[in-house]
Amino acid sequence: MQNYRAPVDNVLFLLADVLGFYRHANLPGFADAGPEEVAAILAEGARFSEDVLAPLNRTGDIEGCVRNPDGSVTTPPGFREAHRAYAAGGWIGLAGDPAHGGQGLPYVLAAAMNEFVTSANMAFGMYPGLTQGAIAALTLHGSDDQKRTYLPKLMSGEWAGTMNLTEPQAGTDLGLLRTRATPNADGSFAITGTKIFISSGEHDLADNIVHLVLARIEGAPPGTKGLSLFVVPKLIPDPDSGAGTRNALSCVSLERKMGIHGNATCVMSYGGATGWLVGARDKGLRAMFTMMNEARLGVGIQGLALSEAAVQMAAHYARERLQGRALTGAVQPAAPADPIIVHPDIRRTLAAIRGFNIAARALMLSVALDADIAVRSPDAAVQEAAEDRVGLLTPVIKGVFTDRGFDNAVAAQQVFGGAGYIADTGIEQLVRDARITMIYEGANGIQALDLVGRKLPRDGGRAITAFFAEVGDFIAAHEDDAALRPFVRPLKKALDDLQGATVWFMANAMTKPDNGAAGATDYMHLLGLVALGHMWGRIAVAVAAKGTAATETEKADLLFGRAFMERTLPETGLRLARIQAGAETIMAIPAEDF
Amino acid sequence: MQNYRAPVDNVLFLLADVLGFYRHANLPGFADAGPEEVAAILAEGARFSEDVLAPLNRTGDIEGCVRNPDGSVTTPPGFREAHRAYAAGGWIGLAGDPAHGGQGLPYVLAAAMNEFVTSANMAFGMYPGLTQGAIAALTLHGSDDQKRTYLPKLMSGEWAGTMNLTEPQAGTDLGLLRTRATPNADGSFAITGTKIFISSGEHDLADNIVHLVLARIEGAPPGTKGLSLFVVPKLIPDPDSGAGTRNALSCVSLERKMGIHGNATCVMSYGGATGWLVGARDKGLRAMFTMMNEARLGVGIQGLALSEAAVQMAAHYARERLQGRALTGAVQPAAPADPIIVHPDIRRTLAAIRGFNIAARALMLSVALDADIAVRSPDAAVQEAAEDRVGLLTPVIKGVFTDRGFDNAVAAQQVFGGAGYIADTGIEQLVRDARITMIYEGANGIQALDLVGRKLPRDGGRAITAFFAEVGDFIAAHEDDAALRPFVRPLKKALDDLQGATVWFMANAMTKPDNGAAGATDYMHLLGLVALGHMWGRIAVAVAAKGTAATETEKADLLFGRAFMERTLPETGLRLARIQAGAETIMAIPAEDF
């Protein structure tokens, strides 16, 4: 995206002053991430995103990926060089295990960097993003041998990774998967089947592509309990020579799609390809689930990232475009018209996006930090609490950030008027790119069902109870502070709505699960709004605590927070009303009448 | 759009049983539109839309329009033949003046047909739509000579029309227009300048293209008070031979845009082209305004039409796609999975769209009928009341129908999961096409300002007062009817919110206009919600009045109405809260901080 400026200062402020990042210096890897190191890492990541990746975004959309007659795929101009530089910068293995070539830095820094990369060029960011997913899967479930073979090459970016789940008849319902694995004599398996919607499935950015494939071993039970995970490399590495033998798999076509044209979305065909079991037999879905939090958080970050890219473009345009006059009198009387940023309708649009972005960044970083704590803390109780919070808020971040990220891109496009519909302006690409984030890695309706059906009831409601305490304690601690009232009072009302919705579910959804499912999306948004409102409260407290040390930007940003509390947070009442409407009416409609 | 079925029965029911269309048989043209004629006209329009236009929609998107080296533009395959058939069917002049070749039928029937055409193929529909705009302009403001020259050819579709307003530096702010008109000796003018975003600006569907161009006569005052309207034909017709001489105008390029690829969006260059003044000198903007209601209503219809096309596609998919099981037990145990229409999250999505569409169709037809009454009624008081209602509700229909139409297309796309992002599925085209409706013919923020700044205060608030009485009388008449309570009670709460917002504006926006502008978009949506809720109330009353004569579909549709009252209408509370937030916070933010 043109003229993108990564929000480095905001990230540094949130980490240091709102989230207390540097209080965790005792955790593994955190000692290497002091204030100076973090500032240097983010500054370098910002520079790379702004200078190298952003200029390739429009051309990536226009040129797209091309599948050649031999089945190879050519990525857009500049992507190869950028990927090489990105890999050489150590970004792919930033938070990876140092035993296998990673830098071992906190994951929260990788999450911050992912926002920058995605704002600059989402289609590009998906290539290393998928590689990071494969790294996570093999780190958690791979054998020592698999780790030695694959992780160093993936972390260095010499090789790339993918995830192969979906088939034409099996999207959300993975139990319907048909790809089969037949045991070979040497302990490997022959993988046969067709996978669709495979992001980064084939490309020219790496020497090898490591596919992680869900398949059913012959004789395994039907449904999700018979699925196993396999590592299926495009080139089978020879342990001695390092060279590889071509495996029996190929990209048979690229999908023509609405956006992310710079990323190759492949139909992959496996014709008896050699693969090796990752983790336990028939436990493939569980293996997928353990790394799903990171993947879903990653997609939530994409929602935020495109919202940020969009508002930067729209605000720039609104300051430059001269049209009409301020209602209260000309602001630039010498010019033929005032810049459209004088208009309240433009301001409420931009303020709503900014108000979301800053709180969303805080929430995303807080959950990423909890993900670090969940695996690195020496204290089991601290680990458990962090894991609960990650589990509860990950579907919220995925669903809410991408729904709002898309809406924000659309709202930003509206600021451009007619120019927003023209491809050259660039903003319509952000809308098209953002649209996929609501769909992939579990459509947002599935995130909502995961939240309401699994995360809420788990362990007797331990996670949501802790969340209520977290927000409730904040309110109790600050409700007598008159200066904080514009933040605390709306938050209290919003928390009441959330608790009311939770009580309603307990009374009405246990016996009638349709009532839970009918309100799930609204509950997800309601919880997200409370979590975002809470972040604004914490930001306001942090700015107040900094006193004269607070920057002008930090102080000015609080106005976006107030606009959020006044104009966005009241949505909780609507969400509650919809939840309480229940399922009766919509379930009564005959299927053929829709 | 594939498998589109025009909602003929719904239109017939709304006209006959809800809107009392046949009670107006005394008006000019209405006598020729009895129940049999209307049924026959709509059935034929449905057939044409479904069989001829719908199959061209995908190819129109894929092939797009091509500008040839000589400046001519080739439309997508099949558009020429379809346009010829459409013109031959008499559709372009359906409601046109019979004195100039029109059929003189009620405009409300043309509005109903416009929905069908647009659902089937929006990009195509824009060509005759622009011609109808030119017909309206010349009918209202043309000289007798201009009417004789242009109207019969436009009504027959031999010639086509366009509107030329926007310039690079002048979009919303038409006062900045630079295109100039220099008087010629013979009373004509030489038009010079560049116009952008000109829909249907050049194409191969007609023998001639009649451009209506806003320009400034040399020496005219600056700003909007110096604008005049000109008719500038591509070929200057020779009154004797009928042949034409090429005028000095051309399409210099086509815009690359997000959607409506089948419509040619042109940059037009006028190099001293010969044009003739339409209406009075320097009164061009007023001439534009008088026909703007029809144009804006037309764009609102596009929003509804794409919402209808989208829900039809999504409902079809949801009945066919097998994935997962109903929460309450398998519905199709013999199949590998249940159709996804069993899931509450899918149902609430589809029900919300259907609940909007039916009420929106009723509201659109009611306003179109008022537009007929406003010009055809013999009773001045009836005319005035109808004109007030059209003036008040037109910006609402334009703004609300297109905002919701786009959101509905996005929601329908979500039902498809990953397939929704793939071009071949067709639903993503509807999203891209729908996006422009929020922008053109006055961006929706401008509609909201027109409503709040002009339509509300006009004539001492006569129109909004009448609207309050219209809805209030309905509530008073039916609030004791227990069977109607699910409709009347939520409507009463919504009307309270609207009146509360109106009172807040009176107290806070008169002295501080920024408060009105900051809440304008929310007010537009709030008024739209009340108007739609009122339509559902009227539909419920009509179905009850039909008793056993009501069809199964009419009765089942009431469930969509109940879902609308339960889940959509409560949004009025949120809109009111946002309005009452006022402008203070957002106006305090420094421009450079956005």
Coordinates of C-alpha atoms in Angstrom, one line a residue, chain A residues 3 10 89 111 114 123 129 219 316 412 482 492 518 558 578:
Chain A
N3 CA 2.8 5.8 1.7
N10 CA 2.0 3.0 19.1
G89 CA 16.4 -10.6 7.8
A111 CA 2.7 -10.6 15.9
N114 CA 2.9 -9.5 11.1
A123 CA -0.7 -11.3 -0.4
G129 CA 2.8 -16.8 7.2
G219 CA -9.0 -48.5 7.7
H316 CA -4.3 11.1 3.6
A412 CA -12.4 4.1 4.2
A482 CA -13.8 11.6 37.4
K492 CA -19.6 -0.8 32.8
A518 CA -28.5 -18.2 16.8
L558 CA -7.5 9.4 23.6
R578 CA -30.5 -9.9 19.1

